[in-house]
Coordinates of C-alpha atoms in Angstrom, one line a residue:
X1 CA 108.1 27.8 20.4
X2 CA 106.0 29.6 23.1
X3 CA 106.2 28.7 26.8
X4 CA 102.6 27.5 26.5
X5 CA 103.7 25.0 23.9
X6 CA 106.7 23.9 26.0
X7 CA 104.5 23.3 29.0
X8 CA 101.7 21.4 27.2
X9 CA 102.3 17.8 28.3
X10 CA 99.0 16.7 26.7
X11 CA 100.7 16.7 23.3
X12 CA 101.4 13.1 23.8
X13 CA 98.9 10.5 22.7
X14 CA 96.7 9.2 25.6
X15 CA 95.8 5.6 24.6
X16 CA 92.9 4.8 26.9
X17 CA 91.7 1.3 27.6
X18 CA 88.1 2.5 27.6
X19 CA 86.6 5.1 25.4
X20 CA 86.1 8.7 26.6
X21 CA 82.4 9.3 25.7
X22 CA 81.9 12.6 27.7
X23 CA 78.7 11.4 29.3
X24 CA 78.3 14.6 31.2
X25 CA 78.0 16.4 27.8
X26 CA 76.4 13.7 25.8
X27 CA 74.0 11.7 28.1
X28 CA 72.1 10.4 25.0
X29 CA 68.8 9.8 26.9
X30 CA 68.7 13.6 27.4
X31 CA 69.5 16.6 25.3
X32 CA 73.2 17.1 25.1
X33 CA 74.8 19.7 27.4
X34 CA 77.0 22.7 26.8
X35 CA 79.8 23.3 29.4
X36 CA 81.6 26.6 29.9
X37 CA 84.9 27.6 31.4
X38 CA 86.4 31.0 32.5
X39 CA 88.2 31.7 29.3
X40 CA 87.0 33.5 26.2
X41 CA 88.5 33.3 22.7
X42 CA 88.6 36.6 20.9
X43 CA 88.2 36.6 17.1
X44 CA 91.4 36.1 15.0
X45 CA 90.1 35.6 11.5
X46 CA 92.0 33.4 9.0
X47 CA 94.2 35.5 6.8
X48 CA 92.4 34.3 3.6
X49 CA 89.0 32.8 4.1
X50 CA 87.6 30.5 1.4
X51 CA 84.8 28.0 0.7
X52 CA 85.2 24.3 -0.3
X53 CA 82.3 22.3 -1.8
X54 CA 81.0 18.9 -1.0
X55 CA 77.8 19.0 -3.1
X56 CA 78.8 15.8 -5.0
X57 CA 79.9 13.9 -1.9
X58 CA 78.0 14.7 1.3
X59 CA 75.3 16.6 -0.6
X60 CA 74.6 13.6 -2.8
X61 CA 74.0 11.4 0.2
X62 CA 70.7 13.3 0.9
X63 CA 69.1 13.1 -2.6
X64 CA 68.8 11.0 -5.7
X65 CA 72.2 10.7 -7.3
X66 CA 73.1 13.3 -10.0
X67 CA 73.9 12.1 -13.5
X68 CA 77.3 12.8 -15.0
X69 CA 75.7 15.6 -17.1
X70 CA 74.1 17.2 -14.1
X71 CA 77.3 17.1 -12.1
X72 CA 79.2 18.7 -15.0
X73 CA 76.7 21.5 -15.2
X74 CA 76.5 22.1 -11.5
X75 CA 80.3 22.2 -11.5
X76 CA 80.1 24.9 -14.2
X77 CA 77.7 26.9 -12.0
X78 CA 80.1 26.6 -9.0
X79 CA 82.9 28.0 -11.1
X80 CA 80.7 30.8 -12.4
X81 CA 79.5 31.6 -8.8
X82 CA 82.8 31.8 -7.0
X83 CA 85.4 29.6 -8.7
X84 CA 86.5 32.4 -11.0
X85 CA 87.9 34.3 -8.1
X86 CA 89.1 31.3 -6.1
X87 CA 86.5 31.9 -3.3
X88 CA 85.1 28.4 -4.0
X89 CA 88.5 26.7 -3.8
X90 CA 87.7 23.0 -4.3
X91 CA 85.0 20.4 -4.8
X92 CA 85.2 16.8 -3.7
X93 CA 84.0 13.7 -5.5
X94 CA 83.3 10.1 -4.8
X95 CA 85.6 7.8 -6.8
X96 CA 84.1 4.3 -6.4
X97 CA 81.8 3.7 -9.3
X98 CA 82.3 4.0 -13.0
X99 CA 79.8 7.0 -13.0
X100 CA 81.8 8.6 -10.2
X101 CA 85.0 8.4 -12.3
X102 CA 83.3 9.7 -15.4
X103 CA 82.0 12.7 -13.5
X104 CA 85.5 13.4 -12.2
X105 CA 86.9 13.1 -15.8
X106 CA 84.2 15.4 -17.2
X107 CA 85.0 18.1 -14.6
X108 CA 88.7 17.8 -15.0
X109 CA 88.3 18.2 -18.7
X110 CA 87.0 21.7 -18.1
X111 CA 90.4 22.7 -16.9
X112 CA 89.2 25.2 -14.3
X113 CA 91.8 26.3 -11.8
X114 CA 88.9 26.6 -9.2
X115 CA 87.1 24.7 -7.9
X116 CA 89.9 22.2 -7.8
X117 CA 88.6 18.6 -8.3
X118 CA 89.6 16.6 -5.3
X119 CA 88.7 13.1 -4.1
X120 CA 87.1 11.5 -1.0
X121 CA 88.2 8.1 0.2
X122 CA 88.3 5.9 3.2
X123 CA 91.7 5.8 4.9
X124 CA 93.1 2.7 3.1
X125 CA 95.7 2.2 0.4
X126 CA 93.3 0.4 -1.9
X127 CA 91.1 3.5 -2.1
X128 CA 94.2 5.8 -2.4
X129 CA 95.1 3.9 -5.7
X130 CA 91.9 5.3 -7.2
X131 CA 93.1 8.8 -6.5
X132 CA 96.4 8.1 -8.1
X133 CA 94.8 6.5 -11.2
X134 CA 92.7 9.6 -11.8
X135 CA 95.7 11.9 -11.4
X136 CA 94.1 14.0 -8.6
X137 CA 96.4 16.3 -6.7
X138 CA 94.5 16.1 -3.4
X139 CA 92.1 13.8 -1.6
X140 CA 90.1 13.8 1.6
X141 CA 90.4 10.6 3.7
X142 CA 88.1 9.5 6.5
X143 CA 90.2 9.6 9.7
X144 CA 87.6 9.4 12.5
X145 CA 88.9 10.8 15.8
X146 CA 86.2 10.5 18.5
X147 CA 86.2 7.4 20.7
X148 CA 82.7 6.8 19.6
X149 CA 84.1 6.0 16.2
X150 CA 87.6 4.6 17.1
X151 CA 86.5 2.2 19.9
X152 CA 82.8 1.6 19.2
X153 CA 82.8 1.6 15.4
X154 CA 86.3 0.6 14.3
X155 CA 86.9 -1.7 17.3
X156 CA 90.4 -0.3 17.7
X157 CA 92.2 1.8 20.3
X158 CA 93.7 5.3 19.6
X159 CA 97.2 4.1 19.0
X160 CA 96.1 1.5 16.4
X161 CA 93.8 4.0 14.7
X162 CA 96.5 6.7 14.4
X163 CA 99.0 4.2 13.1
X164 CA 96.6 3.1 10.4
X165 CA 95.8 6.6 9.4
X166 CA 99.4 7.7 9.3
X167 CA 100.4 4.8 7.0
X168 CA 97.9 6.0 4.4
X169 CA 99.1 9.6 4.8
X170 CA 102.7 8.4 4.2
X171 CA 101.7 6.6 1.0
X172 CA 99.8 9.7 -0.3
X173 CA 102.8 11.9 0.3
X174 CA 105.1 9.3 -1.3
X175 CA 102.9 9.5 -4.4
X176 CA 102.8 13.3 -4.4
X177 CA 99.1 13.5 -3.3
X178 CA 98.1 16.1 -0.8
X179 CA 96.2 14.3 2.0
X180 CA 93.3 16.0 3.6
X181 CA 92.5 14.2 6.9
X182 CA 88.9 14.4 7.9
X183 CA 88.8 14.5 11.7
X184 CA 85.4 12.9 11.9
X185 CA 83.3 13.6 15.0
X186 CA 85.8 16.1 16.3
X187 CA 83.2 17.8 18.6
X188 CA 82.9 14.6 20.6
X189 CA 86.7 13.8 20.5
X190 CA 89.4 14.0 23.1
X191 CA 91.1 17.1 21.6
X192 CA 94.3 17.0 23.6
X193 CA 94.5 13.3 24.2
X194 CA 94.2 12.3 20.6
X195 CA 93.4 15.0 18.0
X196 CA 96.4 17.3 18.8
X197 CA 99.0 14.5 19.0
X198 CA 97.6 13.2 15.7
X199 CA 97.7 16.6 14.1
X200 CA 101.2 17.2 15.3
X201 CA 102.3 13.9 13.7
X202 CA 100.7 15.1 10.5
X203 CA 102.6 18.4 10.6
X204 CA 105.9 16.6 11.2
X205 CA 105.2 14.5 8.0
X206 CA 104.3 17.6 6.1
X207 CA 107.6 19.2 7.0
X208 CA 109.6 16.2 6.0
X209 CA 107.8 15.8 2.7
X210 CA 107.7 19.5 1.9
X211 CA 104.0 19.2 1.1
X212 CA 100.8 20.4 2.8
X213 CA 98.9 18.0 4.9
X214 CA 95.4 19.4 5.4
X215 CA 92.9 18.8 8.1
X216 CA 89.1 19.0 8.0
X217 CA 87.4 19.5 11.3
X218 CA 84.1 17.6 11.0
X219 CA 81.3 18.5 13.3
X220 CA 79.6 15.3 12.3
X221 CA 76.6 15.5 14.7
X222 CA 76.3 19.3 14.8
X223 CA 77.4 19.5 18.4
X224 CA 79.6 22.5 17.9
X225 CA 78.6 25.8 19.5
X226 CA 79.7 29.4 18.8
X227 CA 79.6 30.7 22.4
X228 CA 82.8 32.5 23.3
X229 CA 83.3 30.9 26.7
X230 CA 82.1 27.4 25.9
X231 CA 84.4 24.5 26.6
X232 CA 86.2 22.0 24.4
X233 CA 85.2 19.8 22.7
X234 CA 82.0 21.6 21.7
X235 CA 83.5 25.1 21.4
X236 CA 84.1 25.8 17.7
X237 CA 86.5 28.6 18.4
X238 CA 88.6 26.7 21.0
X239 CA 88.8 23.6 18.8
X240 CA 90.1 25.7 15.9
X241 CA 92.5 27.5 18.1
X242 CA 93.8 24.3 19.5
X243 CA 94.8 23.2 16.1
X244 CA 96.4 26.5 15.0
X245 CA 98.1 27.2 18.3
X246 CA 98.8 23.8 19.9
X247 CA 99.3 21.6 16.8
X248 CA 100.7 24.5 14.7
X249 CA 98.5 23.8 11.7
X250 CA 98.5 26.7 9.3
X251 CA 95.0 28.2 9.1
X252 CA 95.0 27.8 5.3
X253 CA 95.3 24.0 5.8
X254 CA 92.2 23.8 8.0
X255 CA 88.6 23.4 7.0
X256 CA 85.4 23.3 9.0
X257 CA 82.7 20.9 8.0
X258 CA 79.5 21.2 10.0
X259 CA 76.1 19.6 10.2
X260 CA 72.8 21.3 11.1
X261 CA 71.4 18.9 13.7
X262 CA 71.1 21.8 16.3
X263 CA 70.4 24.7 13.8
X264 CA 73.9 26.1 14.2
X265 CA 75.6 25.1 10.9
X266 CA 75.9 28.6 9.4
X267 CA 77.0 30.4 12.6
X268 CA 79.5 27.6 13.4
X269 CA 81.1 27.8 10.0
X270 CA 81.4 31.6 10.3
X271 CA 82.8 31.2 13.8
X272 CA 85.4 28.8 12.5
X273 CA 86.4 31.4 9.9
X274 CA 86.7 34.1 12.6
X275 CA 88.7 31.8 14.8
X276 CA 91.4 31.2 12.2
X277 CA 90.1 28.3 10.1
X278 CA 90.4 29.4 6.5
X279 CA 88.1 26.9 4.8
X280 CA 84.3 26.4 5.2
X281 CA 83.1 23.2 3.7
X282 CA 79.6 23.6 2.2
X283 CA 76.9 22.2 -0.1
X284 CA 74.6 24.0 -2.5
X285 CA 71.2 24.6 -0.8
X286 CA 72.6 22.9 2.3
X287 CA 72.0 19.3 1.0
X288 CA 73.7 16.8 3.2
X289 CA 73.1 13.7 5.3
X290 CA 70.5 14.0 8.1
X291 CA 69.9 17.8 8.6
X292 CA 72.4 18.9 6.0
X293 CA 75.6 21.1 5.7
X294 CA 76.3 24.8 5.6
X295 CA 74.5 26.2 2.6
X296 CA 77.1 27.3 0.1
X297 CA 75.1 30.2 -1.2
X298 CA 74.6 31.5 2.4
X299 CA 78.3 31.3 3.1
X300 CA 78.9 33.3 -0.1
X301 CA 76.8 36.1 1.3
X302 CA 78.4 35.7 4.7
X303 CA 81.9 36.0 3.2
X304 CA 81.0 39.3 1.4
X305 CA 79.4 40.6 4.6
X306 CA 82.6 39.9 6.6
X307 CA 85.1 41.0 4.0
X308 CA 83.4 43.6 1.8
X309 CA 84.7 41.8 -1.3
X310 CA 81.6 42.2 -3.5
X311 CA 83.3 41.0 -6.6
X312 CA 84.5 37.7 -5.1
X313 CA 81.3 36.0 -6.2
X314 CA 78.8 36.5 -9.0
X315 CA 75.8 36.4 -6.6
X316 CA 73.2 36.4 -9.4
X317 CA 74.3 32.8 -10.1
X318 CA 72.5 31.8 -6.9
X319 CA 69.2 32.4 -8.6
X320 CA 70.4 30.5 -11.7
X321 CA 71.3 27.6 -9.4
X322 CA 67.9 27.6 -7.9
X323 CA 66.2 27.5 -11.3
X324 CA 68.4 24.6 -12.3
X325 CA 67.5 22.6 -9.2
X326 CA 63.8 23.3 -9.7
X327 CA 63.6 22.8 -13.5
X328 CA 66.2 20.1 -14.1
X329 CA 66.2 18.3 -10.8
X330 CA 62.5 18.8 -9.9
X331 CA 63.4 20.0 -6.4
X332 CA 61.1 22.6 -4.9
X333 CA 63.1 25.1 -2.9
X334 CA 61.0 26.1 0.2
X335 CA 59.3 29.4 -0.6
X336 CA 60.8 31.1 2.5
X337 CA 64.3 29.6 2.2
X338 CA 66.8 32.5 2.6
X339 CA 68.3 34.0 -0.6
X340 CA 66.9 31.2 -2.8
X341 CA 63.2 30.7 -1.9
X342 CA 60.6 32.3 -4.1
X343 CA 59.2 34.5 -1.3
X344 CA 62.2 34.9 1.0
X345 CA 62.3 38.7 0.4
X346 CA 58.5 39.2 0.2
X347 CA 56.6 41.3 2.7
X348 CA 53.1 40.8 3.9
X349 CA 52.9 44.3 5.1
X350 CA 50.5 45.3 2.4
X351 CA 52.8 47.7 0.4
X352 CA 51.0 49.1 -2.6
X353 CA 52.9 48.3 -5.7
X354 CA 52.6 52.0 -6.8
X355 CA 54.8 52.8 -3.8
X356 CA 57.1 49.8 -4.0
X357 CA 60.0 51.6 -5.5
X358 CA 60.2 54.3 -2.8
X359 CA 59.5 51.9 0.1
X360 CA 61.5 48.8 -1.1
X361 CA 64.5 49.4 1.2
X362 CA 62.2 49.5 4.3
X363 CA 61.3 45.9 3.8
X364 CA 64.0 44.3 1.6
X365 CA 67.3 43.1 3.1
X366 CA 69.3 44.5 0.2
X367 CA 68.8 45.2 -3.5
X368 CA 67.8 41.7 -4.5
X369 CA 67.4 42.7 -8.2
X370 CA 71.1 43.8 -8.4
X371 CA 72.6 41.1 -6.1
X372 CA 70.4 38.1 -6.8
X373 CA 68.8 39.1 -10.1
X374 CA 65.2 38.9 -8.7
X375 CA 62.6 41.5 -8.0
X376 CA 60.8 42.0 -4.7
X377 CA 57.7 39.8 -4.7
X378 CA 54.5 41.2 -3.4
X379 CA 52.1 39.3 -1.1
X380 CA 48.5 40.1 -1.8
X381 CA 46.3 41.6 0.9
X382 CA 43.3 43.9 0.9
X383 CA 45.8 46.8 0.7
X384 CA 47.5 45.6 -2.6
X385 CA 45.1 47.2 -5.0
X386 CA 44.7 46.4 -8.7
X387 CA 48.3 47.5 -9.3
X388 CA 49.4 44.9 -6.8
X389 CA 47.4 42.2 -8.6
X390 CA 48.9 43.1 -12.0
X391 CA 52.4 43.3 -10.4
X392 CA 52.0 39.8 -8.9
X393 CA 50.8 38.4 -12.2
X394 CA 53.7 39.9 -14.1
X395 CA 56.5 38.9 -11.7
X396 CA 55.3 35.5 -10.4
X397 CA 54.4 34.2 -13.9
X398 CA 57.6 35.9 -15.3
X399 CA 55.8 37.4 -18.2
X400 CA 57.8 39.0 -21.0
X401 CA 57.2 42.6 -22.2
X402 CA 54.6 41.6 -24.7
X403 CA 52.6 39.4 -22.3
X404 CA 52.7 41.9 -19.3
X405 CA 49.3 42.7 -17.8
X406 CA 48.2 46.2 -17.0
X407 CA 46.2 47.0 -13.9
X408 CA 43.3 48.1 -16.2
X409 CA 42.9 44.7 -17.7
X410 CA 39.3 43.5 -17.3
X411 CA 40.5 40.2 -15.8
X412 CA 42.6 42.0 -13.2
X413 CA 39.4 43.8 -12.1
X414 CA 37.6 40.5 -11.7
X415 CA 40.5 39.0 -9.7
X416 CA 40.7 42.1 -7.5
X417 CA 36.9 41.9 -6.8
X418 CA 37.2 38.3 -5.6
X419 CA 40.0 39.3 -3.3
X420 CA 38.1 42.1 -1.8
X421 CA 35.0 40.0 -1.4
X422 CA 37.0 37.6 0.8
X423 CA 38.2 40.4 3.0
X424 CA 34.7 41.9 3.3
X425 CA 33.6 38.5 4.4
X426 CA 36.0 38.5 7.3
X427 CA 39.3 37.2 5.9
X428 CA 42.3 38.6 7.8
X429 CA 45.3 36.7 6.2
X430 CA 47.2 37.3 3.0
X431 CA 46.5 35.3 -0.2
X432 CA 49.0 32.6 -0.8
X433 CA 50.8 32.2 -4.1
X434 CA 48.8 29.0 -4.8
X435 CA 45.5 30.8 -4.1
X436 CA 46.6 33.6 -6.4
X437 CA 47.5 31.2 -9.1
X438 CA 44.1 29.5 -8.9
X439 CA 42.4 32.9 -9.2
X440 CA 44.5 34.0 -12.1
X441 CA 44.2 30.7 -13.9
X442 CA 40.4 31.0 -13.6
X443 CA 40.2 34.4 -15.2
X444 CA 43.3 34.3 -17.4
X445 CA 43.8 30.7 -18.4
X446 CA 45.7 31.8 -21.5
X447 CA 48.7 32.6 -19.3
X448 CA 49.1 29.0 -18.1
X449 CA 50.3 25.9 -19.9
X450 CA 47.6 23.8 -21.6
X451 CA 46.9 20.2 -20.8
X452 CA 48.9 19.3 -23.9
X453 CA 51.8 21.3 -22.5
X454 CA 51.5 19.5 -19.1
X455 CA 51.4 16.1 -20.7
X456 CA 54.4 16.9 -22.8
X457 CA 56.3 18.1 -19.8
X458 CA 55.3 14.9 -18.0
X459 CA 56.6 12.8 -20.9
X460 CA 59.8 14.8 -20.8
X461 CA 60.2 14.1 -17.1
X462 CA 59.6 10.4 -17.6
X463 CA 62.0 10.3 -20.5
X464 CA 64.7 12.1 -18.5
X465 CA 64.2 9.9 -15.4
X466 CA 63.8 6.5 -17.1
X467 CA 65.0 6.5 -20.7
X468 CA 68.2 8.4 -19.9
X469 CA 69.0 5.8 -17.4
X470 CA 68.3 3.0 -19.9
X471 CA 70.5 4.7 -22.5
X472 CA 73.5 4.4 -20.1
X473 CA 73.1 0.6 -19.7
X474 CA 75.8 -1.4 -21.5
X475 CA 73.1 -3.5 -23.2
X476 CA 72.1 -0.4 -25.1
X477 CA 75.3 1.6 -25.3
X478 CA 77.2 -1.3 -26.9
X479 CA 74.7 -1.4 -29.8
X480 CA 74.6 -5.2 -29.8
X481 CA 71.3 -6.4 -31.3
X482 CA 70.3 -9.3 -29.0
X483 CA 71.2 -7.6 -25.7
X484 CA 69.6 -4.3 -26.7
X485 CA 66.4 -6.0 -27.9
X486 CA 66.2 -7.9 -24.6
X487 CA 66.7 -4.7 -22.6
X488 CA 64.0 -2.9 -24.5
X489 CA 61.5 -5.8 -24.0
X490 CA 62.2 -5.8 -20.3
X491 CA 61.9 -2.0 -20.1
X492 CA 58.6 -1.9 -22.1
X493 CA 57.1 -4.6 -19.9
X494 CA 57.7 -2.3 -16.9
X495 CA 56.5 0.8 -18.7
X496 CA 53.8 -0.1 -21.2
X497 CA 52.8 3.5 -21.8
X498 CA 55.7 3.6 -24.3
X499 CA 54.4 1.8 -27.4
X500 CA 57.5 1.5 -29.5
X501 CA 61.2 1.8 -28.8
X502 CA 64.2 1.8 -31.2
X503 CA 67.9 2.2 -31.4
X504 CA 70.1 3.6 -34.3
X505 CA 73.7 4.0 -34.9
X506 CA 75.3 7.4 -35.6
X507 CA 74.4 7.2 -39.3
X508 CA 70.7 6.8 -38.4
X509 CA 70.6 3.1 -39.4
X510 CA 68.2 1.1 -37.3
X511 CA 70.1 -1.4 -35.0
X512 CA 67.0 -2.9 -33.4
X513 CA 63.5 -2.1 -32.1
X514 CA 60.7 -3.5 -30.0
X515 CA 56.9 -3.0 -30.0
X516 CA 55.2 -3.1 -26.6
X517 CA 51.8 -4.4 -27.8
X518 CA 52.0 -7.7 -29.8
X519 CA 48.8 -6.6 -31.7
X520 CA 50.7 -3.6 -33.1
X521 CA 53.8 -5.6 -34.3
X522 CA 52.6 -6.2 -37.9
X523 CA 52.2 -2.4 -38.3
X524 CA 55.9 -2.0 -37.7
X525 CA 57.0 -4.7 -40.1
X526 CA 59.0 -2.2 -42.2
X527 CA 61.1 -1.2 -39.2
X528 CA 63.9 -3.8 -39.9
X529 CA 67.6 -3.7 -39.2
X530 CA 69.4 -1.1 -41.3
X531 CA 66.4 1.1 -42.2
X532 CA 67.6 4.7 -42.6
X533 CA 66.2 7.1 -40.0
X534 CA 68.7 9.9 -40.4
X535 CA 66.2 12.4 -41.7
X536 CA 64.0 12.2 -38.6
X537 CA 63.8 15.1 -36.1
X538 CA 64.2 12.8 -33.1
X539 CA 67.5 11.5 -34.6
X540 CA 68.9 14.8 -35.9
X541 CA 68.5 16.9 -32.7
X542 CA 70.3 14.5 -30.2
X543 CA 73.1 14.0 -32.7
X544 CA 73.6 17.7 -33.1
X545 CA 73.5 18.9 -29.5
X546 CA 74.0 15.7 -27.4
X547 CA 70.8 16.3 -25.4
X548 CA 67.5 14.7 -24.8
X549 CA 64.8 15.7 -27.4
X550 CA 61.1 15.6 -27.3
X551 CA 58.9 16.2 -30.4
X552 CA 55.6 17.9 -30.6
X553 CA 52.5 15.7 -31.0
X554 CA 52.1 14.2 -34.4
X555 CA 50.0 11.4 -36.0
X556 CA 51.9 8.2 -36.3
X557 CA 52.3 6.8 -39.9
X558 CA 52.2 3.3 -38.4
X559 CA 49.2 3.4 -36.1
X560 CA 47.4 6.6 -37.1
X561 CA 47.4 7.6 -33.5
X562 CA 48.5 10.9 -31.9
X563 CA 52.0 10.4 -30.5
X564 CA 55.1 12.2 -29.4
X565 CA 58.7 10.9 -29.5
X566 CA 61.4 11.2 -26.9
X567 CA 65.0 10.5 -27.9
X568 CA 68.4 10.5 -26.2
X569 CA 71.9 10.1 -27.4
X570 CA 73.7 6.9 -26.5
X571 CA 77.4 7.3 -25.5
X572 CA 80.3 5.1 -24.7
X573 CA 82.6 5.3 -21.7
X574 CA 84.5 8.2 -23.3
X575 CA 81.2 10.1 -23.7
X576 CA 81.4 9.7 -27.4
X577 CA 77.9 9.4 -29.1
X578 CA 77.5 6.0 -30.5
X579 CA 73.8 6.1 -31.4
X580 CA 70.3 7.4 -30.6
X581 CA 67.6 5.7 -28.5
X582 CA 64.0 6.7 -29.3
X583 CA 60.6 6.0 -27.8
X584 CA 57.1 6.7 -29.1
X585 CA 54.3 7.5 -26.6
X586 CA 50.6 7.6 -27.6
X587 CA 48.6 10.6 -26.5
X588 CA 45.7 8.4 -25.5
X589 CA 48.0 6.4 -23.3
X590 CA 49.1 9.7 -21.6
X591 CA 45.4 10.5 -21.0
X592 CA 44.3 7.0 -19.8
X593 CA 47.4 6.4 -17.7
X594 CA 47.8 9.9 -16.3
X595 CA 47.9 8.9 -12.6
X596 CA 50.1 5.9 -13.5
X597 CA 52.5 8.1 -15.3
X598 CA 52.7 10.4 -12.2
X599 CA 53.6 7.3 -10.2
X600 CA 56.2 6.4 -12.9
X601 CA 57.6 9.9 -12.6
X602 CA 58.0 9.5 -8.8
X603 CA 59.5 6.0 -9.4
X604 CA 62.0 7.5 -11.8
X605 CA 63.1 10.1 -9.3
X606 CA 63.7 7.3 -6.7
X607 CA 65.8 5.1 -9.1

């Protein structure tokens, strides 16, 4: 042990009567302050840097909850992006609800080495039992360390809080579970009076058990700063170095978890890496409570930039993730969002598309086609020319080879003429993507979805938001006639744009059904229990692929009206398909209730 360690008397717990709130740094009624001292910490990078993911835990606290199917797919994307190399080392999950546990089981079943599935619990033994029951090898546990949390939130003192935390750690080690203690609010904590003594106690237990005890440094309020000579507790580098040097925590057992309250989440995570903290805890697209966490895709790029390990991640998957969030989750990534936004690499410098190839490197940060699988978008100005207009149409509308538009197309000439008229009239700003879409739709409407297509997509969204949720209810999934019928009746009273709903078993035999409008009920008299529906498209497709299905418009044999059908598989707790739930929607209802349906779509997203 070094002389510095021998002389450090502050390794002992300081159990204050009153909380240390660092009012000189955090006055609350004023902007927080940064203090500096006369020492600077030089970089000493972690031997092996990696990323951990909290998309399904912290990230899920900032958006509507993911379904089990969505979690499983996003987990696949994480593995494809950086799990294959071990760069994305782990992903943490809530464990409290039945849905949480089914999501964990679905991801465990994929048997990926990385990201490892880990848990997140409060620091109590009842929660720890959930980890044991699921057979997880590691779990995070909430061990708050600032006096704001210990004294003001928990109503304890430091000695009592540490004792409680250590008792749960002891139980985890006894059960063979690697504990990962989340030092919540570490950038407002007494580093030497509480955090280091606590960390040293953890390391002693690790040595006795012969197992790792990991620590996550949580910059809960985003107070951390990357400045070399800033003081503890706000200095990221000095906090990390205190744990590696004073508490002798191996860098590979440390993670940094930051928040973006002060726009420093990315640089703070990188600073933690360069200071000896091996793990950077992130979320996809930066989703997280309040201002969010370090964007995982940004830390992927940062890792490659720092290490030169281009093959550690399949960076084109970033664009695949963006498409999934936009298409499946209906989340619009801001157009200028780095690496992911539609226009992040666009230039408004007026490059002619004819010269784009030779000039691309001047304006583009790197070869985005190779690295992210996306071309350089062009922003339309009076310098773009007809070639620029056709390039915009082809790239923004993602037209295939047969659909691609040449600059000599008559409609391109009309669009270009309207653009030039605007500049001749005094315009001096570029054309936005929305303005360009309006122009192109006016002169080339065949390139855009029809009203039928829009209504079909709207019905698909409603089905995925509402009917999928209904299919997961026990009253439906258990295939009991009375409860299922009652569920359908309640559902149709809330969403009367659906005219008819029905439930079959796996053989296609009708279990029960319900008609929304009493006037229509005689028309469906033949739809009685046991009627065979196994030859219907709406039944066959969900049974074959386990996915939601939506038919084209057709004329109903019952009412003679134009309809479409949405159907979803119904599954039990083991995700085994037990039946199919279907719903018929009249086209006229889609037209009459268009605005209501838009509201229903919003409601479905909020549920």
